[in-house]
Amino acid sequence: MFHFAKSAIAFALAAGLAGAASAQVNLTAETANNDGVPGNTILHLADVLSERKVANLQVASGQTLTNSIRNVAEGKSDISAAPLILPFLLSRGVGPYATLGKEKGAELAGNLRALYPYNVGGYNAFFYSNKGYTTWDDLRGKTIWNGPPRGAALTNARQTLQIAAGLNEGKDYNGVQQNWNQLDTTLVDGSVDAFVFPATWPHPRIVTMTSAGKVTVLSIPKDKFESDFAKKIISVPGNIPIVLPREALPFPEEQLTLISEDNKLRALGSAFAEVVNKSMSDELAKSITKAHIESLDQLKKRSKIMANVGLAEMDPVLSSFCGQSPLKYHPGAVQAWEEAGYKIADCAK
């Protein structure tokens, strides 16, 4: 689960020697691939922390985040990107943390604190418009690419098909699983009928598809999205509801058609946060979070995919805090957010 592609570990120093020499502290951070939302977020943070002389942040990218958050919990690393499902699983000693057991898992999960939230996009169905499909039910009996062989992405894709049309793999459609690095070829080779994967906008996968032909994206129908079943799925730690207006999808109609009853894209989203160990001082956590908050406009301009990823989304439902999630914000981060005029729910403090 959450085994992101293992590229060679990339170490990024936030600035040159002059900037590093005047930085207050040296910190280590772990994240996923550089070109995704988590990678862009932490590399941007490294830049601004150096510019403000808060810290010199050494970033290891291409990491397995299941291991990364454990490293932070054990004090072996200072900061990590965290899919919010992972602290929940760690707290219960299940899934990838089953060998730890519940007691040890709960102890480690209790060491984690969040600095700020974001998401890595939402799950929808994509296919070439010449297929002629207009509803989720049209995918019944079809061959659908729905993720890598294991992990949360596959689970979320299957859940999306269940929410949208009650479609179950094996019974209602034929699922195809491949590693992420194989997907680019499958997107254009015609071997499957449709795809269900997470996307930020404009995601490179969608760019690849539109270069080969007009694409249709299916929004989860509004009544299905607001059903009791969908609410149950969305309440699982790490899952969030995402709703975007058509204008947030930066593709013209001749390239991409959105099928939605009200011109809004509804999707099951995946929530993340940057986490640190609870032992980090309030002053340092506040300084790091303040730098993040005050440079949000710069972060949104770093990559086109950063425009709609829940930056500064402090609502606990839309960021997957509270409820069953054990993760809370670091007291220093709470100070930074509240001083900047944001409201933090009591259950997330």
Coordinates of C-alpha atoms in Angstrom, one line a residue, residues 144-283:
I144 CA -11.7 -1.0 -17.1
W145 CA -8.2 -0.1 -16.0
N146 CA -8.6 0.7 -12.2
G147 CA -5.2 0.9 -10.7
P148 CA -2.0 -0.9 -9.7
P149 CA -2.2 -4.5 -8.4
R150 CA -2.6 -3.6 -4.8
G151 CA -3.0 -0.6 -2.5
A152 CA -5.4 2.3 -1.8
A153 CA -5.6 3.5 -5.4
L154 CA -7.1 0.2 -6.5
T155 CA -9.5 0.3 -3.5
N156 CA -10.6 3.8 -4.2
A157 CA -11.2 3.1 -7.9
R158 CA -13.3 0.1 -7.1
Q159 CA -15.2 2.2 -4.5
T160 CA -15.8 4.9 -7.1
L161 CA -17.4 2.4 -9.5
Q162 CA -19.6 1.1 -6.6
I163 CA -20.7 4.5 -5.6
A164 CA -21.5 5.7 -9.1
A165 CA -23.4 2.7 -10.5
G166 CA -23.1 -0.2 -8.1
L167 CA -20.6 -1.9 -10.4
N168 CA -18.4 -4.6 -8.8
E169 CA -15.3 -6.0 -10.4
G170 CA -15.5 -9.5 -11.7
K171 CA -19.3 -9.4 -11.7
D172 CA -20.1 -6.2 -13.6
Y173 CA -16.9 -5.3 -15.3
N174 CA -13.4 -6.8 -16.1
G175 CA -10.8 -5.0 -14.1
V176 CA -7.2 -4.5 -15.4
Q177 CA -4.4 -3.7 -13.0
Q178 CA -0.9 -2.5 -13.9
N179 CA 1.9 -0.6 -12.2
W180 CA 1.6 3.2 -12.7
N181 CA 4.6 3.2 -15.1
Q182 CA 2.7 1.0 -17.5
L183 CA -0.3 3.2 -17.6
D184 CA 1.0 5.7 -20.2
T185 CA 1.1 3.0 -22.8
T186 CA -2.3 1.6 -21.9
L187 CA -3.8 5.0 -22.2
V188 CA -3.3 5.1 -25.9
D189 CA -3.1 1.4 -27.1
G190 CA -6.8 0.7 -27.1
S191 CA -6.6 -2.4 -24.9
V192 CA -9.2 -1.3 -22.4
D193 CA -12.5 0.5 -22.7
A194 CA -12.2 3.0 -19.8
F195 CA -10.0 4.1 -17.0
V196 CA -10.7 5.0 -13.3
F197 CA -7.8 6.8 -11.7
P198 CA -7.1 9.8 -9.5
A199 CA -6.4 13.1 -11.3
T200 CA -5.5 16.6 -10.5
W201 CA -6.1 19.1 -13.2
P202 CA -4.5 19.2 -15.7
H203 CA -3.0 15.8 -14.9
P204 CA -0.4 14.5 -17.3
R205 CA -2.4 11.3 -17.9
I206 CA -5.3 13.4 -19.2
V207 CA -2.9 15.4 -21.4
T208 CA -1.7 12.1 -22.8
M209 CA -5.2 11.0 -23.6
T210 CA -6.3 14.3 -25.2
S211 CA -3.2 14.2 -27.4
A212 CA -4.6 10.9 -28.9
G213 CA -8.3 11.9 -29.2
K214 CA -11.2 13.6 -27.5
V215 CA -11.9 12.4 -24.0
T216 CA -15.0 12.2 -21.9
V217 CA -15.0 12.3 -18.1
L218 CA -17.9 11.1 -16.0
S219 CA -18.8 12.9 -12.8
I220 CA -20.3 10.8 -10.0
P221 CA -24.0 11.5 -10.2
K222 CA -25.2 14.0 -7.6
D223 CA -27.8 11.7 -6.1
K224 CA -25.2 8.8 -5.8
F225 CA -22.6 11.2 -4.4
E226 CA -24.9 12.3 -1.6
S227 CA -26.3 8.8 -0.9
D228 CA -25.8 7.1 2.5
F229 CA -23.5 4.6 0.9
A230 CA -21.2 7.3 -0.5
K231 CA -21.2 9.1 2.8
K232 CA -20.1 5.9 4.5
I233 CA -17.2 5.5 2.0
I234 CA -16.2 9.1 2.3
S235 CA -16.1 8.9 6.1
V236 CA -13.2 6.5 6.0
P237 CA -10.0 8.3 7.0
G238 CA -8.2 9.5 3.9
N239 CA -11.3 9.8 1.7
I240 CA -12.8 13.2 0.9
P241 CA -15.5 14.6 -1.4
I242 CA -14.2 16.7 -4.2
V243 CA -16.5 19.0 -6.3
L244 CA -15.0 21.2 -9.1
P245 CA -16.8 23.5 -11.5
R246 CA -16.3 22.8 -15.3
E247 CA -14.1 25.9 -15.5
A248 CA -11.6 24.3 -13.2
L249 CA -10.9 21.6 -15.9
P250 CA -8.4 23.4 -18.1
F251 CA -9.3 21.6 -21.4
P252 CA -11.6 23.1 -24.1
E253 CA -14.8 21.3 -25.0
E254 CA -13.2 20.0 -28.3
Q255 CA -10.7 18.1 -26.2
L256 CA -12.7 17.0 -23.1
T257 CA -16.4 16.5 -22.4
L258 CA -17.7 16.5 -18.9
I259 CA -20.9 14.5 -18.3
S260 CA -22.6 15.9 -15.3
E261 CA -26.2 17.0 -14.5
D262 CA -25.1 20.4 -13.3
N263 CA -21.7 21.0 -15.0
K264 CA -19.7 20.0 -11.8
L265 CA -17.2 17.3 -11.5
R266 CA -17.8 15.1 -8.4
A267 CA -15.2 12.7 -7.3
L268 CA -14.0 10.5 -4.4
G269 CA -10.8 12.2 -3.3
S270 CA -7.7 11.2 -1.5
A271 CA -6.5 13.4 1.4
F272 CA -2.9 14.0 2.5
A273 CA -1.1 16.1 5.1
E274 CA 2.5 17.0 5.9
V275 CA 3.3 15.3 9.3
V276 CA 6.0 15.8 11.9
N277 CA 6.8 14.2 15.2
K278 CA 5.0 15.7 18.2
S279 CA 8.4 16.4 19.8
M280 CA 9.0 19.2 17.3
S281 CA 9.0 22.5 19.2
D282 CA 6.0 24.7 18.9
E283 CA 8.2 27.5 17.6

